[in-house]
CSV table of C-alpha atoms and ligand atoms in Angstrom, one decimal:
chain,number,residue,atom,x,y,z
A,1,MET,CA,-66.0,3.2,-26.3
A,2,THR,CA,-65.1,5.6,-23.4
A,3,ASN,CA,-61.9,4.9,-20.6
A,4,SER,CA,-64.9,5.0,-18.7
A,5,LYS,CA,-66.7,2.7,-20.0
A,6,LEU,CA,-64.7,-0.1,-19.8
A,7,GLU,CA,-63.7,0.4,-16.4
A,8,ASN,CA,-67.7,-0.2,-16.2
A,9,TYR,CA,-67.1,-3.4,-18.2
A,10,LYS,CA,-65.5,-5.1,-15.6
A,11,LYS,CA,-67.3,-4.8,-12.9
A,12,ARG,CA,-70.6,-7.8,-12.6
A,13,ILE,CA,-73.9,-7.2,-11.3
A,14,PHE,CA,-76.1,-9.1,-9.5
A,15,SER,CA,-78.9,-8.7,-8.0
A,16,GLY,CA,-82.1,-11.1,-7.5
A,17,ILE,CA,-85.8,-10.3,-6.2
A,18,GLN,CA,-87.9,-13.1,-4.8
A,19,PRO,CA,-91.0,-14.1,-6.8
A,20,THR,CA,-93.2,-14.3,-3.8
A,21,GLY,CA,-96.0,-11.7,-3.1
A,22,ASN,CA,-96.8,-8.6,-4.2
A,23,LEU,CA,-94.3,-6.3,-5.8
A,24,HIS,CA,-94.2,-3.3,-4.4
A,25,LEU,CA,-93.0,0.7,-4.9
A,26,GLY,CA,-89.8,-0.9,-2.2
A,27,ASN,CA,-89.1,-3.4,-4.4
A,28,TYR,CA,-88.8,-0.9,-7.7
A,29,LEU,CA,-87.7,2.5,-6.2
A,30,GLY,CA,-84.8,-0.1,-4.3
A,31,ALA,CA,-83.5,-2.2,-6.0
A,32,ILE,CA,-85.7,-2.5,-10.0
A,33,ARG,CA,-85.2,1.0,-10.9
A,34,ASN,CA,-81.3,0.7,-9.8
A,35,TRP,CA,-81.1,-2.0,-12.7
A,36,VAL,CA,-82.5,0.1,-15.1
A,37,ASN,CA,-80.1,2.1,-14.6
A,38,LEU,CA,-77.2,0.6,-13.9
A,39,GLN,CA,-77.8,-1.5,-16.9
A,40,LYS,CA,-76.3,0.8,-19.4
A,41,ASP,CA,-73.2,0.1,-18.1
A,42,PHE,CA,-72.8,-2.9,-16.5
A,43,PHE,CA,-72.4,-6.4,-17.1
A,44,SER,CA,-75.9,-7.2,-15.6
A,45,ILE,CA,-77.3,-10.9,-14.3
A,46,PHE,CA,-80.6,-9.8,-12.8
A,47,SER,CA,-82.3,-13.6,-11.2
A,48,ILE,CA,-86.3,-14.0,-9.9
A,49,VAL,CA,-85.1,-15.7,-7.0
A,50,ASP,CA,-87.8,-19.2,-6.8
A,51,LEU,CA,-84.9,-20.9,-4.5
A,52,HIS,CA,-85.1,-18.3,-1.8
A,53,ALA,CA,-89.0,-17.8,-2.0
A,54,ILE,CA,-89.3,-21.8,-1.0
A,55,THR,CA,-87.8,-20.9,2.2
A,56,ILE,CA,-91.5,-20.1,3.5
A,57,PRO,CA,-94.1,-22.6,2.1
A,58,GLN,CA,-95.4,-21.7,-1.7
A,59,LYS,CA,-98.5,-23.1,-3.4
A,60,PRO,CA,-96.7,-24.5,-6.8
A,61,SER,CA,-99.0,-22.5,-8.4
A,62,GLN,CA,-99.1,-19.0,-6.7
A,63,LEU,CA,-94.4,-19.3,-7.2
A,64,LYS,CA,-95.1,-20.1,-10.6
A,65,SER,CA,-97.4,-17.1,-11.4
A,66,SER,CA,-95.7,-15.1,-8.9
A,67,THR,CA,-92.1,-16.1,-10.8
A,68,TYR,CA,-93.8,-14.6,-14.1
A,69,GLU,CA,-95.8,-11.5,-12.4
A,70,VAL,CA,-91.8,-10.7,-11.1
A,71,ALA,CA,-90.3,-11.5,-14.7
A,72,ALA,CA,-93.0,-9.6,-16.4
A,73,ALA,CA,-92.3,-6.4,-13.6
A,74,ILE,CA,-88.9,-6.7,-14.6
A,75,ILE,CA,-89.2,-6.2,-18.3
A,76,ALA,CA,-92.2,-3.8,-17.6
A,77,SER,CA,-89.5,-1.4,-15.7
A,78,GLY,CA,-87.0,-1.1,-18.9
A,79,ILE,CA,-84.7,-4.4,-18.4
A,80,ASP,CA,-83.4,-5.3,-21.6
A,81,PRO,CA,-83.3,-9.0,-22.0
A,82,LYS,CA,-81.1,-8.4,-25.0
A,83,LYS,CA,-78.4,-6.1,-23.0
A,84,ALA,CA,-79.0,-7.5,-19.2
A,85,ILE,CA,-79.4,-12.1,-18.1
A,86,VAL,CA,-83.0,-12.8,-16.9
A,87,PHE,CA,-83.3,-15.6,-16.3
A,88,ASN,CA,-84.5,-17.9,-12.6
A,89,GLN,CA,-82.6,-19.3,-10.6
A,90,SER,CA,-83.5,-23.2,-10.0
A,91,SER,CA,-82.9,-23.2,-13.7
A,92,VAL,CA,-79.3,-22.8,-13.3
A,93,LYS,CA,-78.3,-25.4,-10.7
A,94,GLU,CA,-74.9,-24.4,-9.8
A,95,HIS,CA,-76.6,-21.8,-7.1
A,96,ALA,CA,-77.6,-24.6,-4.9
A,97,GLU,CA,-74.1,-26.8,-5.6
A,98,LEU,CA,-72.4,-24.0,-4.8
A,99,ALA,CA,-74.6,-23.0,-1.6
A,100,TRP,CA,-73.2,-26.4,-0.5
A,101,ILE,CA,-70.0,-25.9,0.1
A,102,PHE,CA,-70.8,-22.6,0.8
A,103,ASN,CA,-72.6,-24.2,4.1
A,104,CYS,CA,-69.3,-25.5,4.5
A,105,VAL,CA,-67.0,-23.0,5.0
A,106,CYS,CA,-69.9,-20.6,7.1
A,107,LYS,CA,-69.8,-20.7,10.5
A,108,ILE,CA,-73.5,-21.3,12.5
A,109,GLY,CA,-72.1,-17.7,14.1
A,110,TRP,CA,-72.2,-15.6,11.1
A,111,LEU,CA,-75.7,-17.2,10.6
A,112,ASN,CA,-77.0,-16.7,14.3
A,113,ARG,CA,-76.0,-12.2,13.6
A,114,MET,CA,-78.8,-12.6,10.5
A,115,THR,CA,-81.6,-10.5,11.0
A,116,GLN,CA,-84.0,-10.9,8.7
A,117,PHE,CA,-83.7,-14.8,10.0
A,118,LYS,CA,-85.0,-13.8,13.7
A,119,GLU,CA,-87.8,-10.9,11.8
A,120,LYS,CA,-88.9,-14.2,9.6
A,121,ALA,CA,-88.5,-16.5,12.2
A,122,GLY,CA,-90.4,-15.2,14.3
A,123,LYS,CA,-91.1,-16.0,18.2
A,124,ASN,CA,-91.6,-19.5,16.3
A,125,ARG,CA,-88.1,-20.4,15.4
A,126,GLU,CA,-87.9,-24.2,15.9
A,127,LYS,CA,-90.4,-24.2,13.4
A,128,ALA,CA,-88.7,-22.3,10.6
A,129,SER,CA,-87.3,-24.2,7.8
A,130,VAL,CA,-83.4,-24.5,7.6
A,131,GLY,CA,-83.3,-23.6,4.9
A,132,LEU,CA,-84.5,-19.6,5.8
A,133,TYR,CA,-82.0,-19.8,8.2
A,134,GLY,CA,-79.0,-20.9,5.8
A,135,TYR,CA,-80.8,-18.4,3.3
A,136,PRO,CA,-78.1,-15.8,3.0
A,137,VAL,CA,-75.5,-19.2,2.0
A,138,LEU,CA,-77.7,-19.4,-1.2
A,139,MET,CA,-77.6,-15.7,-1.2
A,140,ALA,CA,-73.5,-15.3,-1.3
A,141,SER,CA,-73.7,-18.1,-3.6
A,142,ASP,CA,-76.0,-16.6,-6.4
A,143,ILE,CA,-73.0,-13.2,-6.2
A,144,LEU,CA,-70.2,-15.0,-5.9
A,145,LEU,CA,-70.7,-18.1,-8.6
A,146,TYR,CA,-71.1,-15.2,-11.6
A,147,LYS,CA,-68.0,-13.6,-9.3
A,148,ALA,CA,-69.9,-10.1,-9.1
A,149,THR,CA,-68.1,-7.2,-8.1
A,150,HIS,CA,-71.9,-5.2,-7.2
A,151,VAL,CA,-75.1,-5.9,-5.6
A,152,PRO,CA,-77.7,-3.4,-6.0
A,153,VAL,CA,-80.4,-3.6,-3.1
A,154,GLY,CA,-82.1,-2.1,-0.8
A,155,ASP,CA,-80.4,-1.6,2.8
A,156,ASP,CA,-82.2,-4.2,3.9
A,157,GLN,CA,-80.1,-7.2,2.1
A,158,LYS,CA,-76.3,-5.3,4.1
A,159,GLN,CA,-76.2,-7.4,6.1
A,160,HIS,CA,-76.7,-10.4,3.7
A,161,ILE,CA,-73.3,-8.9,1.4
A,162,GLU,CA,-71.1,-8.7,4.5
A,163,LEU,CA,-71.6,-12.3,5.1
A,164,ALA,CA,-71.5,-13.2,1.0
A,165,ARG,CA,-68.0,-10.7,1.7
A,166,ASP,CA,-67.0,-13.2,4.4
A,167,ILE,CA,-67.6,-16.7,3.0
A,168,ALA,CA,-65.3,-15.1,0.1
A,169,SER,CA,-62.6,-14.2,2.2
A,170,SER,CA,-62.5,-17.5,4.4
A,171,PHE,CA,-62.7,-19.5,1.1
A,172,ASN,CA,-60.0,-17.6,-0.2
A,173,ASN,CA,-57.9,-18.0,2.9
A,174,MET,CA,-59.3,-21.9,3.2
A,175,PHE,CA,-58.5,-22.5,-0.6
A,176,SER,CA,-56.8,-20.2,-2.6
A,177,GLY,CA,-53.0,-21.1,-3.5
A,178,LYS,CA,-50.5,-19.4,-1.0
A,179,ASN,CA,-48.9,-17.4,-3.7
A,180,GLU,CA,-52.1,-16.8,-6.2
A,181,LYS,CA,-54.2,-14.1,-5.9
A,182,ASP,CA,-57.8,-14.9,-4.1
A,183,PHE,CA,-60.0,-16.8,-6.5
A,184,PHE,CA,-63.3,-14.5,-5.3
A,185,ILE,CA,-63.6,-10.6,-5.8
A,186,LEU,CA,-65.4,-9.0,-2.3
A,187,PRO,CA,-68.2,-7.9,-3.6
A,188,GLU,CA,-69.3,-4.3,-2.7
A,189,PRO,CA,-72.9,-3.7,-2.1
A,190,GLN,CA,-74.7,-0.7,-4.1
A,191,ILE,CA,-77.3,0.9,-1.8
A,192,LEU,CA,-78.2,3.2,-4.5
A,193,GLY,CA,-80.9,6.6,-4.3
A,194,GLN,CA,-83.3,8.6,-2.0
A,195,ALA,CA,-85.4,5.6,-0.8
A,196,THR,CA,-83.2,2.5,0.5
A,197,ARG,CA,-86.0,2.1,2.9
A,198,VAL,CA,-89.4,2.7,1.9
A,199,MET,CA,-91.6,1.8,5.1
A,200,SER,CA,-95.3,1.4,5.1
A,201,LEU,CA,-97.6,2.8,4.6
A,202,ARG,CA,-100.1,2.0,7.5
A,203,ASP,CA,-97.5,2.8,9.9
A,204,GLY,CA,-93.8,4.8,8.9
A,205,LYS,CA,-91.5,2.6,11.4
A,206,LYS,CA,-91.7,-1.0,9.6
A,207,LYS,CA,-90.5,-1.9,6.3
A,208,MET,CA,-93.0,-1.8,3.1
A,209,SER,CA,-93.2,-5.6,2.3
A,210,LYS,CA,-94.8,-8.4,0.2
A,211,SER,CA,-96.1,-10.0,3.3
A,212,ASP,CA,-97.7,-7.3,4.9
A,213,ILE,CA,-101.7,-7.9,5.9
A,214,SER,CA,-102.4,-5.3,5.4
A,215,ASP,CA,-103.0,-4.1,1.4
A,216,LEU,CA,-103.3,-0.4,2.8
A,217,SER,CA,-99.4,-0.6,3.4
A,218,ARG,CA,-98.3,-0.8,0.4
A,219,ILE,CA,-98.5,0.7,-3.4
A,220,ASN,CA,-98.1,-3.2,-5.7
A,221,LEU,CA,-96.8,-2.6,-8.8
A,222,THR,CA,-99.8,-3.6,-10.0
A,223,ASP,CA,-102.1,-1.6,-8.8
A,224,THR,CA,-105.0,0.6,-11.1
A,225,LYS,CA,-104.7,4.6,-10.8
A,226,GLU,CA,-107.7,4.3,-7.9
A,227,GLU,CA,-106.2,1.9,-5.8
A,228,ILE,CA,-103.3,4.1,-5.7
A,229,SER,CA,-105.0,7.2,-4.9
A,230,ASN,CA,-107.0,5.5,-2.7
A,231,LYS,CA,-103.5,4.2,-0.3
A,232,ILE,CA,-102.3,7.5,-0.1
A,233,LYS,CA,-105.1,8.8,1.2
A,234,LYS,CA,-105.0,6.9,3.5
A,235,ALA,CA,-101.7,6.6,4.4
A,236,LYS,CA,-100.8,7.2,7.9
A,237,THR,CA,-100.0,11.5,8.5
A,238,ASP,CA,-99.3,13.3,11.4
A,239,PRO,CA,-101.3,16.9,12.0
A,240,LEU,CA,-98.5,19.0,11.5
A,241,PRO,CA,-97.6,20.7,8.2
A,242,LEU,CA,-94.5,19.9,6.2
A,243,PRO,CA,-91.3,21.6,8.0
A,244,THR,CA,-88.4,23.6,6.7
A,245,SER,CA,-85.3,20.9,7.4
A,246,LEU,CA,-84.6,17.5,7.7
A,247,GLU,CA,-83.9,18.2,11.9
A,248,GLU,CA,-87.5,18.9,11.8
A,249,LEU,CA,-88.3,15.7,10.4
A,250,GLU,CA,-86.9,13.5,13.1
A,251,ASN,CA,-89.3,11.8,15.1
A,252,ARG,CA,-92.5,11.7,11.9
A,253,PRO,CA,-91.1,9.0,10.1
A,254,GLU,CA,-95.1,8.9,8.1
A,255,ALA,CA,-94.0,12.3,6.5
A,256,SER,CA,-90.3,11.7,6.6
A,257,ASN,CA,-91.4,8.0,4.6
A,258,LEU,CA,-94.2,10.3,1.8
A,259,LEU,CA,-91.5,13.1,1.3
A,260,ASN,CA,-88.8,10.1,0.8
A,261,ILE,CA,-91.2,8.2,-2.2
A,262,TYR,CA,-92.1,12.4,-3.8
A,263,SER,CA,-87.8,12.5,-3.7
A,264,SER,CA,-87.4,9.9,-5.1
A,265,LEU,CA,-90.0,9.6,-8.0
A,266,SER,CA,-89.1,12.6,-9.3
A,267,ASN,CA,-85.1,12.1,-8.6
A,268,GLN,CA,-84.9,14.7,-6.8
A,269,SER,CA,-82.8,15.6,-2.8
A,270,ILE,CA,-85.6,15.5,0.0
A,271,GLU,CA,-83.7,19.1,0.4
A,272,PHE,CA,-85.4,20.4,-3.0
A,273,THR,CA,-88.8,18.2,-1.9
A,274,LEU,CA,-88.5,20.5,1.6
A,275,SER,CA,-88.4,23.8,-0.1
A,276,GLN,CA,-91.3,22.6,-2.4
A,277,PHE,CA,-93.9,21.8,0.2
A,278,SER,CA,-93.0,23.8,3.2
A,279,GLY,CA,-95.1,24.7,5.5
A,280,LYS,CA,-98.0,23.1,3.5
A,281,GLY,CA,-100.7,20.2,5.3
A,282,PHE,CA,-100.9,17.0,3.6
A,283,SER,CA,-103.7,17.6,1.8
A,284,PHE,CA,-101.7,19.6,-0.3
A,285,PHE,CA,-98.9,17.7,-1.0
A,286,LYS,CA,-101.0,14.0,-0.9
A,287,PRO,CA,-102.4,15.2,-4.5
A,288,LYS,CA,-98.8,15.4,-6.4
A,289,LEU,CA,-97.6,12.3,-4.4
A,290,ILE,CA,-100.7,10.5,-6.1
A,291,GLU,CA,-99.6,12.0,-9.7
A,292,LEU,CA,-96.4,11.5,-9.4
A,293,ALA,CA,-97.2,8.0,-8.4
A,294,VAL,CA,-99.9,7.0,-10.9
A,295,GLU,CA,-97.2,9.0,-13.5
A,296,THR,CA,-94.7,5.9,-13.0
A,297,LEU,CA,-96.0,2.9,-12.0
A,298,ASN,CA,-99.5,2.7,-14.7
A,299,PRO,CA,-97.2,2.6,-17.5
A,300,ILE,CA,-95.9,-0.1,-15.6
A,301,SER,CA,-98.8,-2.2,-15.2
A,302,PHE,CA,-100.0,-1.5,-18.5
A,303,GLU,CA,-96.9,-3.5,-19.7
A,304,MET,CA,-97.0,-5.8,-17.6
A,305,ARG,CA,-100.7,-6.6,-18.3
A,306,LYS,CA,-99.4,-7.1,-22.0
A,307,LEU,CA,-96.4,-9.5,-21.1
A,308,LEU,CA,-98.9,-11.3,-19.1
A,309,LYS,CA,-100.9,-12.4,-21.7
A,310,ASP,CA,-98.9,-14.2,-23.7
A,311,THR,CA,-96.0,-16.1,-20.8
A,312,ASN,CA,-94.7,-17.8,-24.1
A,313,GLU,CA,-92.4,-14.9,-24.6
A,314,ILE,CA,-91.6,-14.8,-21.3
A,315,ASP,CA,-90.3,-18.6,-21.5
A,316,ASN,CA,-88.5,-18.0,-23.9
A,317,ILE,CA,-86.4,-14.6,-22.2
A,318,LEU,CA,-85.7,-16.9,-18.9
A,319,LYS,CA,-84.6,-20.0,-21.0
A,320,ASN,CA,-82.2,-18.0,-22.9
A,321,GLY,CA,-81.2,-15.9,-20.1
A,322,ALA,CA,-80.3,-19.3,-17.9
A,323,ASP,CA,-78.4,-20.2,-20.9
A,324,LYS,CA,-76.1,-17.4,-20.4
A,325,ALA,CA,-76.1,-17.6,-16.8
A,326,ARG,CA,-75.1,-20.9,-17.0
A,327,GLU,CA,-71.9,-20.0,-19.5
A,328,ILE,CA,-70.5,-18.2,-17.1
A,329,ALA,CA,-71.4,-20.2,-13.7
A,330,GLU,CA,-70.4,-23.7,-15.0
A,331,PRO,CA,-66.3,-22.5,-15.4
A,332,ILE,CA,-66.1,-21.1,-12.0
A,333,LEU,CA,-68.4,-23.8,-10.0
A,334,LYS,CA,-65.4,-26.5,-12.1
A,335,ASP,CA,-63.0,-23.9,-10.9
A,336,VAL,CA,-64.5,-24.1,-7.6
A,337,LYS,CA,-64.7,-27.9,-7.6
A,338,TYR,CA,-61.5,-27.7,-8.8
A,339,LEU,CA,-60.0,-25.8,-5.4
A,340,VAL,CA,-61.8,-27.5,-3.1
A,341,GLY,CA,-60.2,-31.1,-3.8
A,342,PHE,CA,-63.1,-33.2,-5.8
A,343,ILE,CA,-62.1,-35.1,-9.0
A,344,ILE,CA,-63.4,-33.0,-11.4
B,401,AMP,P1,-87.6,-9.2,-1.7
B,401,AMP,O1,-88.4,-8.3,-1.8
B,401,AMP,O2,-86.7,-9.0,-0.3
B,401,AMP,O3,-87.7,-9.9,-2.8
B,401,AMP,O4,-86.0,-8.0,-2.4
B,401,AMP,C1,-86.0,-7.2,-3.4
B,401,AMP,C2,-85.5,-6.1,-3.7
B,401,AMP,O5,-86.3,-5.1,-3.3
B,401,AMP,C3,-84.3,-6.0,-2.4
B,401,AMP,O6,-83.0,-5.7,-2.9
B,401,AMP,C4,-84.8,-5.1,-1.3
B,401,AMP,O7,-83.5,-4.8,-1.2
B,401,AMP,C5,-85.8,-4.2,-2.3
B,401,AMP,N1,-86.3,-4.0,-1.4
B,401,AMP,C6,-87.3,-4.6,-0.5
B,401,AMP,N2,-88.4,-4.2,0.0
B,401,AMP,C7,-88.0,-2.4,0.2
B,401,AMP,C8,-88.2,-1.8,0.7
B,401,AMP,N3,-89.6,-1.2,1.2
B,401,AMP,N4,-87.2,-0.5,0.7
B,401,AMP,C9,-86.6,-0.7,0.0
B,401,AMP,N5,-85.7,-2.1,-0.9
B,401,AMP,C10,-87.2,-2.4,-1.0
B,402,LIG,N1,-82.4,-11.6,-0.5
B,402,LIG,C1,-82.6,-10.8,-0.8
B,402,LIG,C2,-84.1,-9.7,-1.3
B,402,LIG,O1,-84.8,-10.4,-0.6
B,402,LIG,C3,-82.6,-11.2,-2.5
B,402,LIG,C4,-81.7,-12.1,-3.6
B,402,LIG,C5,-81.3,-13.5,-3.0
B,402,LIG,C6,-80.8,-11.3,-3.7
B,402,LIG,N2,-80.0,-13.4,-3.5
B,402,LIG,C7,-79.7,-12.5,-3.8
B,402,LIG,C8,-80.6,-9.7,-3.8
B,402,LIG,C9,-78.3,-11.8,-4.8
B,402,LIG,C10,-78.9,-9.3,-4.4
B,402,LIG,C11,-78.3,-10.6,-4.9
B,402,LIG,O2,-84.2,-9.0,-1.7
């Protein structure tokens, strides 16, 4: 192993994805595709975070099928369960146990600042579950339970990782011995690539989201070639041709979004994409985008369908993953309990 590879192995990645609703292009470009690249060089742990999913009411049968679907998507996208740990969060009970301890470290004021809670709870705050409010505390326990050093996510999760850092340093101040080094390492967010925030195809100012009522707003990983084509054809645009410079893209959210998606899918800078298409209209650009999106997503949905035919294989992968995750989590939680003063 080269020195830089050895260095990378000291780094440990954790990330999660919720088994709710429709997995979409934003999840793929903002998260899953980066995980696939990172697993080669980093010790990686990826979780299907079902405990997070129930912070909003879920139908039990739907939760189960979404969990299989997300597992299939991760594997179909190229995560190798022999290299990386893949498991569903509720199978490792230590997540919930550490979350309780962190509930007693995290301050209400910190949670009151979380923008995702405000968005998800909306006007009906009083009716939101306590779980939805405490969601970021559980996320901190996911990360810190494995002493992860890096957390690859889309841009929307940055604030939650900052909270995990606050919880880690608060825990260190409260419980690490004065002469010892800090117990928790502060995890770093890894917000990678051109598409850290993929926007809705119907409104360039809104994030592409699993829960948007309009299916035309997002490209699902399970969409057929025809559906992808139809959604991109119908995607909102503006009447101007594509510009030459980034400055001219300001105040053109829909154009920026489609160009960002194109750049990300083709692994090139937005400047390069602009140089390819400047002066052209959307009627020229959209067919190229359709071609690229279909070329990337079709093999993934094909592989997903194959995996979902026999869920036994996914069951085995998740069970194996949970066993390996527990091996790391158990001793760390034991140390935490010792530091807090519990008799263990
Ligand atoms: P979630 O859909 O909330 O479970 O998110 C799973 C992962 O996908 C997280 O890393 C998110 O940051 C990322 N993600 C979700 N929506 C988007 C989006 N529209 N653009 C980029 N990344 C996203
Ligand atoms: N909150 C994340 C999301 O909705 C999912 C998540 C849960 C997560 N636990 C995590 C992401 C730990 C990274 C690390 O996207």
